[in-house]
mmCIF file of C-alpha atoms in Angstrom:
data_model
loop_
_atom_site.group_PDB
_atom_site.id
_atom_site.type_symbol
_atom_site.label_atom_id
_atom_site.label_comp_id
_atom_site.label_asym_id
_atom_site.label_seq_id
_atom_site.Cartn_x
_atom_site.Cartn_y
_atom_site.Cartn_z
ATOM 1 C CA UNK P 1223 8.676 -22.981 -13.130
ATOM 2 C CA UNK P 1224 9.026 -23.620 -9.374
ATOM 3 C CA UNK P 1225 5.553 -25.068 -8.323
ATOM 4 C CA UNK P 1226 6.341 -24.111 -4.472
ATOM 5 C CA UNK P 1227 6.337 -20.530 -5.794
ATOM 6 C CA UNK P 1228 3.470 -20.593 -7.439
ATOM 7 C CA UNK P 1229 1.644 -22.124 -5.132
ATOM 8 C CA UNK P 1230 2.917 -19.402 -3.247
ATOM 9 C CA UNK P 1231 2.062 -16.882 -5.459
ATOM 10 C CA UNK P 1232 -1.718 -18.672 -5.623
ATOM 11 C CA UNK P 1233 -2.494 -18.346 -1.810
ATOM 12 C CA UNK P 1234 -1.547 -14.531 -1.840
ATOM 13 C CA UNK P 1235 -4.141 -14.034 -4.553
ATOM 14 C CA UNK P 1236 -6.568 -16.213 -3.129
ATOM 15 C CA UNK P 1237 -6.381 -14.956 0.453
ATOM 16 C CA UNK P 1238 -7.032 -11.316 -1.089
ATOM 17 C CA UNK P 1239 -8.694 -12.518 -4.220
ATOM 18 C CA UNK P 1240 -6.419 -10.021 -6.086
ATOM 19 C CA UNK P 1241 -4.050 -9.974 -8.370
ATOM 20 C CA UNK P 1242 -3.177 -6.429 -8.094
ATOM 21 C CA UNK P 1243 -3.011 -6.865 -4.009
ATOM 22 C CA UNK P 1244 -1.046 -10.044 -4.623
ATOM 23 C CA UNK P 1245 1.511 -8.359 -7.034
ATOM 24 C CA UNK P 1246 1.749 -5.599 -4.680
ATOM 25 C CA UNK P 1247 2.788 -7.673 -1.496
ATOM 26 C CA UNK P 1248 5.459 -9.919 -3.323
ATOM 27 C CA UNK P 1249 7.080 -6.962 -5.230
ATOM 28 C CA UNK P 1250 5.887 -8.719 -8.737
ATOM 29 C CA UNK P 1251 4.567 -7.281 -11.680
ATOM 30 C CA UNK P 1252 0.906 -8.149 -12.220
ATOM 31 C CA UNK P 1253 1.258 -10.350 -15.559
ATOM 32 C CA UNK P 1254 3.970 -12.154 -13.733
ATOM 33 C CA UNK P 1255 1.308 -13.100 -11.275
ATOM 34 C CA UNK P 1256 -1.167 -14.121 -13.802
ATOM 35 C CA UNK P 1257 1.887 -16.401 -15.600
ATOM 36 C CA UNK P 1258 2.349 -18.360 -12.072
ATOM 37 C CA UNK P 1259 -1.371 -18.870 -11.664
ATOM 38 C CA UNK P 1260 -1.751 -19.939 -15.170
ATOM 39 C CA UNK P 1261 1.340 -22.382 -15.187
ATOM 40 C CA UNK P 1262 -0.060 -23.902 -11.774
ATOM 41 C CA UNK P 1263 -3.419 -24.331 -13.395
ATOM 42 C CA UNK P 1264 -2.389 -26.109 -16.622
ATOM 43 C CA UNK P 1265 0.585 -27.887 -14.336
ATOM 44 C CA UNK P 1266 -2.465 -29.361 -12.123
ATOM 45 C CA UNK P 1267 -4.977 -29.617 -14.648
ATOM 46 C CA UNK P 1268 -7.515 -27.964 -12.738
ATOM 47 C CA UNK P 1269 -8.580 -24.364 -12.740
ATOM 48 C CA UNK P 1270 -8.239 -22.918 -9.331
ATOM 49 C CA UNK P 1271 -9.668 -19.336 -9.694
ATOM 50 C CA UNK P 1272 -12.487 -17.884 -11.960
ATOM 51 C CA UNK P 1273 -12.025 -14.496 -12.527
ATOM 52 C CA UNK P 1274 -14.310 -11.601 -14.326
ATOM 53 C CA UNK P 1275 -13.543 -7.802 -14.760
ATOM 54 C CA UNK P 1276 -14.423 -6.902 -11.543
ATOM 55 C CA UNK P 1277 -14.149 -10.351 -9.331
ATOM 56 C CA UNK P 1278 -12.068 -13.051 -8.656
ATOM 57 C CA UNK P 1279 -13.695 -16.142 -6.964
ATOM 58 C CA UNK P 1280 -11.968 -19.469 -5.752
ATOM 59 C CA UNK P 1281 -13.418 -23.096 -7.228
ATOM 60 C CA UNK P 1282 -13.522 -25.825 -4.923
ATOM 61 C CA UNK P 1283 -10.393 -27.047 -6.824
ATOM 62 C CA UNK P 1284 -8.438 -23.455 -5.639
ATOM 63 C CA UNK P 1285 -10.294 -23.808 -2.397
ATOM 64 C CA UNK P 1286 -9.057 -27.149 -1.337
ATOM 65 C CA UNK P 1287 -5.072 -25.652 -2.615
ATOM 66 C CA UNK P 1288 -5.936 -22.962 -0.393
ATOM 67 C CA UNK P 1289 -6.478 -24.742 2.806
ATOM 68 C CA UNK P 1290 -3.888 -27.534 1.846
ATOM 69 C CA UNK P 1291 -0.865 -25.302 0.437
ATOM 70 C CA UNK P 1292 -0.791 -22.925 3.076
ATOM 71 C CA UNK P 1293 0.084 -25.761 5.403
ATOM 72 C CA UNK P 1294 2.508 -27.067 2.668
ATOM 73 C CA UNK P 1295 3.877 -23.475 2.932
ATOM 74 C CA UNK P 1296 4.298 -23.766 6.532
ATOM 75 C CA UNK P 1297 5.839 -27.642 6.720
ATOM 76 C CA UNK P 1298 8.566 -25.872 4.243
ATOM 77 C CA UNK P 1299 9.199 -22.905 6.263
ATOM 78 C CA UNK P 1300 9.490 -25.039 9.317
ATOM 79 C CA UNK P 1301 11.348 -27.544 8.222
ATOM 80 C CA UNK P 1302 13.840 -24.468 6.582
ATOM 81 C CA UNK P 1303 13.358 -23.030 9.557
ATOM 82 C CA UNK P 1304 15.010 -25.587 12.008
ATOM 83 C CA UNK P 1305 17.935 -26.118 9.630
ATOM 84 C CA UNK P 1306 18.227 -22.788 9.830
ATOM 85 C CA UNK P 1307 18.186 -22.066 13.205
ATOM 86 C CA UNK P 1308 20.430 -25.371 13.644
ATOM 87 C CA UNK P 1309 23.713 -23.200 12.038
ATOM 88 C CA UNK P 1310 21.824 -19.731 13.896
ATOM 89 C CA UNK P 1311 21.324 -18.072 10.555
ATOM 90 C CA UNK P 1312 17.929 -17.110 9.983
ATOM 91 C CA UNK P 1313 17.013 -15.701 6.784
ATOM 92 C CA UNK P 1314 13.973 -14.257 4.453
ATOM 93 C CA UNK P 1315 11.040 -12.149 4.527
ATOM 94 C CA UNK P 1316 9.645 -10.658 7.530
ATOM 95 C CA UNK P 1317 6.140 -8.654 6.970
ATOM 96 C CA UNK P 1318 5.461 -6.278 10.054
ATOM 97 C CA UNK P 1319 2.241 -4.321 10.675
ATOM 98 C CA UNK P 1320 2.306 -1.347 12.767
ATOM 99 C CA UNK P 1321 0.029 1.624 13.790
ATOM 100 C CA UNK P 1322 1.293 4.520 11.263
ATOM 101 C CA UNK P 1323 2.798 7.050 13.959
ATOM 102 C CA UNK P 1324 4.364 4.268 16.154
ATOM 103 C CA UNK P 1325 5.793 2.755 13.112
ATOM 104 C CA UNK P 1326 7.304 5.588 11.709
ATOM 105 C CA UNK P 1327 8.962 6.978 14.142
ATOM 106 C CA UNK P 1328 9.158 4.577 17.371
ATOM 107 C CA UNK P 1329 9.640 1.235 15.550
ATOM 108 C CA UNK P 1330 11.914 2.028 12.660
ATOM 109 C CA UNK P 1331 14.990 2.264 15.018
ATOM 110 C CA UNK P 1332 14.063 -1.226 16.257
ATOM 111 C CA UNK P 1333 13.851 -2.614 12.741
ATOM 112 C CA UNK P 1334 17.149 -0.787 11.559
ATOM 113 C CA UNK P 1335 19.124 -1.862 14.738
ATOM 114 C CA UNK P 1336 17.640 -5.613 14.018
ATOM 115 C CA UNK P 1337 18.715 -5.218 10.374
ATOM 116 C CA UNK P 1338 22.215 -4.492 11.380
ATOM 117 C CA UNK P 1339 22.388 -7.905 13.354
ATOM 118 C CA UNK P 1340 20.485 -10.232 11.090
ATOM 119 C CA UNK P 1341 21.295 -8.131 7.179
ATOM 120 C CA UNK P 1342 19.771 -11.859 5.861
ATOM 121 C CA UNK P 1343 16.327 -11.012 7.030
ATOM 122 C CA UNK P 1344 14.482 -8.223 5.018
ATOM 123 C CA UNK P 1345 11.900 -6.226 6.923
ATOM 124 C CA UNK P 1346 8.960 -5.217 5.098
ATOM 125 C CA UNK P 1347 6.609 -2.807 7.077
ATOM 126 C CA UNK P 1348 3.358 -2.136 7.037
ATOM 127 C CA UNK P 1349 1.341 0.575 8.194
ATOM 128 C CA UNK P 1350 -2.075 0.430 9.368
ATOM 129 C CA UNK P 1351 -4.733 1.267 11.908
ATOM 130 C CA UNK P 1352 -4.426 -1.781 13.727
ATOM 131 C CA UNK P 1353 -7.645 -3.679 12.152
ATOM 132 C CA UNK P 1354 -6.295 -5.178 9.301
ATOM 133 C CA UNK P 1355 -6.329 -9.590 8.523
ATOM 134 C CA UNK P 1356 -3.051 -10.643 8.806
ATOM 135 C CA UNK P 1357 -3.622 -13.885 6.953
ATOM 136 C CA UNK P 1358 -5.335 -11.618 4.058
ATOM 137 C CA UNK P 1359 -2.469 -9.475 4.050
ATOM 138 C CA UNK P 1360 0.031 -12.389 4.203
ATOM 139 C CA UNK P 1361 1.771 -10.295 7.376
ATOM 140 C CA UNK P 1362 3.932 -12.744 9.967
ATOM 141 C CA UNK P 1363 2.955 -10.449 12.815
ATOM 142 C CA UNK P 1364 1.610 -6.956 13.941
ATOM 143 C CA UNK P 1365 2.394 -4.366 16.642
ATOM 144 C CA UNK P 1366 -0.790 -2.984 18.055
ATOM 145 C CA UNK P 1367 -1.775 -0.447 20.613
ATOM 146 C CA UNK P 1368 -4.821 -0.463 22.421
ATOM 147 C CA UNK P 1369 -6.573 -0.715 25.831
ATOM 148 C CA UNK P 1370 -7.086 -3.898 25.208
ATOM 149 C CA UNK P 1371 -7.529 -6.660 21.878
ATOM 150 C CA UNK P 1372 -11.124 -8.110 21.053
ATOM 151 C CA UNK P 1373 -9.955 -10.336 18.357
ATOM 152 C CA UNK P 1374 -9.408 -13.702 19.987
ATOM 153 C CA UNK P 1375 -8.901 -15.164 16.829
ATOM 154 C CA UNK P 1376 -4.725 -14.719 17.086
ATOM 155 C CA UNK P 1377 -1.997 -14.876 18.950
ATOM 156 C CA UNK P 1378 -1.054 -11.972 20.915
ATOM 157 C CA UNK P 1379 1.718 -11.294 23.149
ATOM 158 C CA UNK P 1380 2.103 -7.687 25.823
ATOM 159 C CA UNK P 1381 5.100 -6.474 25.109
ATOM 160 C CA UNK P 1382 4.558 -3.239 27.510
ATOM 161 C CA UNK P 1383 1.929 -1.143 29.251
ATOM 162 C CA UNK P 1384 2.536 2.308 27.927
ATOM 163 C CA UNK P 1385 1.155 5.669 30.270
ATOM 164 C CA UNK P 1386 -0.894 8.434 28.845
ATOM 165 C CA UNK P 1387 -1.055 12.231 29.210
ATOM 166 C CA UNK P 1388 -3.294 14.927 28.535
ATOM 167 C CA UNK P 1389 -1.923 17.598 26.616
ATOM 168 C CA UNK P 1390 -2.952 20.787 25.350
ATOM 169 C CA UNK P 1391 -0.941 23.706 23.948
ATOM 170 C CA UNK P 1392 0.408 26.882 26.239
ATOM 171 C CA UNK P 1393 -2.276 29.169 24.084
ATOM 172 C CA UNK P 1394 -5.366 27.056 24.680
ATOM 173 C CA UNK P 1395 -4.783 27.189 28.274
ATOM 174 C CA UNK P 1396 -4.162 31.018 28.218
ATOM 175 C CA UNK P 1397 -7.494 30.955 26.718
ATOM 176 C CA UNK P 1398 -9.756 28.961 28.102
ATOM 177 C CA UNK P 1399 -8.433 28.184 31.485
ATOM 178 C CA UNK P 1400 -6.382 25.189 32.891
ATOM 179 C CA UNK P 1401 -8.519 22.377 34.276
ATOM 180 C CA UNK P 1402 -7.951 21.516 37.753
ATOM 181 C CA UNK P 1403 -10.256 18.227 38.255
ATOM 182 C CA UNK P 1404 -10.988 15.467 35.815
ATOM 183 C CA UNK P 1405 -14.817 16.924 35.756
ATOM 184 C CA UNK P 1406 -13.644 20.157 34.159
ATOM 185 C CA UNK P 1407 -12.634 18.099 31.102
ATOM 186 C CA UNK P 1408 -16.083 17.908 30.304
ATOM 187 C CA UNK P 1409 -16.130 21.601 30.177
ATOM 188 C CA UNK P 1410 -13.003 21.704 27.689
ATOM 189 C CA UNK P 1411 -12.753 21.130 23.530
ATOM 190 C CA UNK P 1412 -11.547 17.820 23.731
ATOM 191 C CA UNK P 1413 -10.210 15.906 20.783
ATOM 192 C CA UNK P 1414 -10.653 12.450 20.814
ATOM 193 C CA UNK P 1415 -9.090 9.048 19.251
ATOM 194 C CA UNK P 1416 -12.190 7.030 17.872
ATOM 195 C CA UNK P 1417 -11.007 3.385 18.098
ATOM 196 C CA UNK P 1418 -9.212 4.248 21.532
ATOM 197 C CA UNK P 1419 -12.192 6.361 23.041
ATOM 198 C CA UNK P 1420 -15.380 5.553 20.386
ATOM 199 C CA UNK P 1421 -17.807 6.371 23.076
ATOM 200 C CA UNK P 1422 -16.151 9.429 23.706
ATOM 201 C CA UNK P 1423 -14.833 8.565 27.754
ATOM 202 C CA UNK P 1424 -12.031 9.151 28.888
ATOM 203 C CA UNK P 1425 -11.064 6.731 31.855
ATOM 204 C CA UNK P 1426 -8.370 7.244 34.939
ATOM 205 C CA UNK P 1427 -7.237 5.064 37.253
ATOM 206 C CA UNK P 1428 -5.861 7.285 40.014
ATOM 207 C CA UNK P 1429 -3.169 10.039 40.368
ATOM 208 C CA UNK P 1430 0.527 10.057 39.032
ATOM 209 C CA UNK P 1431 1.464 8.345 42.021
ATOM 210 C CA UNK P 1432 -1.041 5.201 42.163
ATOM 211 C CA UNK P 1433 -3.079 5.933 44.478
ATOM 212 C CA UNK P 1434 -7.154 4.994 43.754
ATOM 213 C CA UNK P 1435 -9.552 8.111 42.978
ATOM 214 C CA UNK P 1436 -12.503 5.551 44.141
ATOM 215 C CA UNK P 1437 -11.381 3.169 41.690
ATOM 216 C CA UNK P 1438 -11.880 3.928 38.327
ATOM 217 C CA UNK P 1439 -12.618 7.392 37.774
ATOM 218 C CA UNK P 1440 -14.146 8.283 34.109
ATOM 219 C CA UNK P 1441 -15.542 11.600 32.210
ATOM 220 C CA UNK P 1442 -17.701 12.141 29.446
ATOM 221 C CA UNK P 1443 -16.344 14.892 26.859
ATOM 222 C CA UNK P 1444 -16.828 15.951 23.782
ATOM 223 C CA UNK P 1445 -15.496 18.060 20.911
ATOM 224 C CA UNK P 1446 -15.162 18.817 17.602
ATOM 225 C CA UNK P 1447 -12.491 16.843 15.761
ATOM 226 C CA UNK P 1448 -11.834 13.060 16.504
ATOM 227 C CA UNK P 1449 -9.407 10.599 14.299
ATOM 228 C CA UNK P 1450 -8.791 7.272 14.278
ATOM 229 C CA UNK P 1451 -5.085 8.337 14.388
ATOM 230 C CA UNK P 1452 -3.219 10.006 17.640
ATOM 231 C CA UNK P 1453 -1.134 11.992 15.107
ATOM 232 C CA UNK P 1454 -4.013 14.625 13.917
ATOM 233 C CA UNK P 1455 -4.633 14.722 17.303
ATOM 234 C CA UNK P 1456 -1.661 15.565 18.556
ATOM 235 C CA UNK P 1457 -1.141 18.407 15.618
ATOM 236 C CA UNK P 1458 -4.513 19.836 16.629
ATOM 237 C CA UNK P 1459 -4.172 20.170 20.265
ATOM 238 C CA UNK P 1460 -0.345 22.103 19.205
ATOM 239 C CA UNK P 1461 -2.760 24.394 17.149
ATOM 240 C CA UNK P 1462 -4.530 25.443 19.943
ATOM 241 C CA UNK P 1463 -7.603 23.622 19.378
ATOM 242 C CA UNK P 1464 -8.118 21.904 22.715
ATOM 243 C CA UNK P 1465 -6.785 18.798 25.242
ATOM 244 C CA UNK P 1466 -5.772 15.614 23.650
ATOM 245 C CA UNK P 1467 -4.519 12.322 25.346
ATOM 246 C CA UNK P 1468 -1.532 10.305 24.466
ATOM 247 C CA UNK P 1469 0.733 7.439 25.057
ATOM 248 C CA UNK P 1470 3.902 9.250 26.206
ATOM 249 C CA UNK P 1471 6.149 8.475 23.616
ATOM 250 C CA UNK P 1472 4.516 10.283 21.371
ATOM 251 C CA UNK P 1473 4.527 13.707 23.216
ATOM 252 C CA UNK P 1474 7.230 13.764 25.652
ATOM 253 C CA UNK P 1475 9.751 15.467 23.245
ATOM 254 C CA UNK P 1476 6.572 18.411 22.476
ATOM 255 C CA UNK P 1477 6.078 18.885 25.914
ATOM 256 C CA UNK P 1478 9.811 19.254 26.755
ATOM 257 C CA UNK P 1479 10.391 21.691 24.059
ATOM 258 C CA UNK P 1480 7.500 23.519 24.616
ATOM 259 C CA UNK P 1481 4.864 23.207 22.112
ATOM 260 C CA UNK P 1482 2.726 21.506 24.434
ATOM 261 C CA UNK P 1483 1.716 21.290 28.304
ATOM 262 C CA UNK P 1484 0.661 18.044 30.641
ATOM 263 C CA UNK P 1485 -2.737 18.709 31.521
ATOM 264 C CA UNK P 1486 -3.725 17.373 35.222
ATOM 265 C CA UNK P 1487 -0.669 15.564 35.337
ATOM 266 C CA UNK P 1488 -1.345 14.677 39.115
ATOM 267 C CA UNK P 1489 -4.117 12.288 37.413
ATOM 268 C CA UNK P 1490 -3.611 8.943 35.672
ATOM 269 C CA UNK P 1491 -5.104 7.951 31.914
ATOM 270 C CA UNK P 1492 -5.846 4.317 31.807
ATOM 271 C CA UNK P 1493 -2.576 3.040 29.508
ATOM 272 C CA UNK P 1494 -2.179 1.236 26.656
ATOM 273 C CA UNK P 1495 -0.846 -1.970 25.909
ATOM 274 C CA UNK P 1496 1.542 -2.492 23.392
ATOM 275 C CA UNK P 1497 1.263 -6.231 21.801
ATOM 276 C CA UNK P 1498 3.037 -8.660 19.190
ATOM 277 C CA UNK P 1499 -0.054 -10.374 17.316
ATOM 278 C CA UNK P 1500 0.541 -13.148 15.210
ATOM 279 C CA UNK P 1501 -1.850 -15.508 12.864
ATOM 280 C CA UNK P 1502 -3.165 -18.676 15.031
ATOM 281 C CA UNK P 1503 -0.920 -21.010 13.456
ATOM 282 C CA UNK P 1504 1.740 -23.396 14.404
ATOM 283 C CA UNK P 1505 5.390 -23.384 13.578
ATOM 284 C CA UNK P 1506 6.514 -20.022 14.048
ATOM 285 C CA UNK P 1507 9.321 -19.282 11.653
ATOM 286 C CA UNK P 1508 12.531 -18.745 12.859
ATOM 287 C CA UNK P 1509 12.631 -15.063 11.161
ATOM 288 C CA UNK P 1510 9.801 -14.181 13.166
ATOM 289 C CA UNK P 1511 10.878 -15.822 16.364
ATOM 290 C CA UNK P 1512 14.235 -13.785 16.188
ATOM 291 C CA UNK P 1513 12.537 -10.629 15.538
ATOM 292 C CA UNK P 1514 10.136 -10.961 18.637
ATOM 293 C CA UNK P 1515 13.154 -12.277 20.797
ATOM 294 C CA UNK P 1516 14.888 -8.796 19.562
ATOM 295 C CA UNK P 1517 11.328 -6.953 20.255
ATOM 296 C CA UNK P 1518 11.401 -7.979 24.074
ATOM 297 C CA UNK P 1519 14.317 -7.284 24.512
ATOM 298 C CA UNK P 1520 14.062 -3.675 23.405
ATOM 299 C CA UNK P 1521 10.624 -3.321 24.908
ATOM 300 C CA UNK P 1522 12.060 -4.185 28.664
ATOM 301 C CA UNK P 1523 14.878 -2.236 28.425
ATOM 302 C CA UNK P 1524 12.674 1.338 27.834
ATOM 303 C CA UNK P 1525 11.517 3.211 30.388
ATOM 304 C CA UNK P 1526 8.295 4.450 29.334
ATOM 305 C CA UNK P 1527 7.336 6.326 32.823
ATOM 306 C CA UNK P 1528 10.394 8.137 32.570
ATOM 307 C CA UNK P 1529 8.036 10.131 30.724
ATOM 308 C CA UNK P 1530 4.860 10.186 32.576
ATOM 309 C CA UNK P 1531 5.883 13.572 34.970
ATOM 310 C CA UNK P 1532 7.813 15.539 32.045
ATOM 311 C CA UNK P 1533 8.374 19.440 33.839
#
């Protein structure tokens, strides 16, 4: 048995301490997982993970492979890695996170464009809220959205500064009135994103033309759905419910055909960054390093405020 693959297949158990995780992010079936861990035990004469019905735990024997092997891991994949990138063919395994809307609709033309010019490297993507370990999940980088990244821990690269609208649907309005100041907001049914907004303000920095309202200009509202996902959001405010805010690219095709309106568009939401956000860890492979190149690239040539004064 190849002991660089089981030591492979050792870290992604013991960075989730779980087989089942483990089996699920290499595409392996479960008892071929417990083979690898058991040949790499009996090949090192050590046992490296104790395990009970409902735990798995590392000794200080799996602990010190931990720490050790995943540089071992990483000398290999750099050292592949530059002889790669020496002929320009980069190859392997690429494991993207991404926020599930963005992901699914926005990113997956990225990924299938990139797949057409590099077919040797295999995308895997992941969707998630934004909060999950990348080391635990074994991911080589993330796309996340947010006003801004508290995690200092990694590696994170802007990759754009998206604007936001607030939207509500034609019927809502009929209803309960159009607001014609931010302070009317907190008179509205406003549905808001909990990670984005958890205190429940909404921020602006000025109109749609940059100038300052007084600097920052913020509101209080309140409502009586919230997600931690713009998508229920989004569905909600199209079902009459109330105002929602959004990065543009994820209403600009509602509002054009209809099933939603721009709400005080003469006023400007605080945007959101969009970043790359990698594990704090040397030797980027060459995979990854194409993929971001590819990312930028994409990134700078959108015009996101094409969208920001949809009619």
């Amino acid at each position: 048995m190849d002991k660089l693959k089981a030591i492979e297949v050792f870290i992604e158990v013991a960075q989730g301490l779980s087989f089942s995780g483990a089996a699920q992010r290499l595409g392996m079936a479960k008892g071929n997982v417990t083979k690898h861990i058991a040949w790499l035990e009996q090949s090192l004469g050590v046992q490296l993970l104790t395990r009970t019905t409902k735990s798995v735990s590392l000794t200080e024997s799996g602990l010190s492979l931990l720490e050790n092997g995943r540089e071992l891991l990483d000398r290999v994949d750099s050292i592949d890695a530059a002889v790669r990138q020496s002929v320009k063919e980069p190859k392997g395994m690429l494991r993207l996170g991404a926020p599930p809307s963005f992901g699914a609709f926005h990113l997956v033309p990225i990924i299938t464009a990139f797949s057409s010019a590099h077919p040797d490297i295999q995308v895997v993507l992941y969707l998630d809220d934004g909060r999950t370990d990348l080391v635990a999940e074994g991911l080589d980088m993330s796309v996340r959205i947010a006003t801004s990244l508290k995690d200092t821990s990694q590696v994170a690269q802007r990759l754009a500064v998206v604007p936001q609208l607030l939207v509500a649907s034609p019927d809502y309005l009929r209803r309960r009135g159009t607001p014609q100041a931010i302070a009317d907001l907190a008179e509205h049914e406003c549905m808001v994103h909990a990670l984005k907004s958890p205190t429940n303000i909404w921020t602006f920095m000025g109109d749609a033309q940059g100038s300052e309202i007084s600097g920052k200009t913020t509101v209080r509202v309140h409502g009586t759905i919230r997600a931690n996902y713009g998508d229920p959001l989004r569905h909600a405010a199209m079902l009459g419910h109330g105002i929602s805010m959004h990065p543009t690219y994820m209403v600009m095709q509602d509002i054009q055909e209809g099933r939603l309106v721009s709400v005080l568009p003469q006023f400007r939401p605080v945007g959101v960054d969009i970043y790359a956000v990698f594990p704090s860890r040397k030797n980027m492979p060459v995979r990854v390093r194409t993929f971001l190149d590819f990312l930028r690239q994409w990134f700078a040539a959108a015009d996101w405020h094409a969208y920001q004064n949809v009619p």
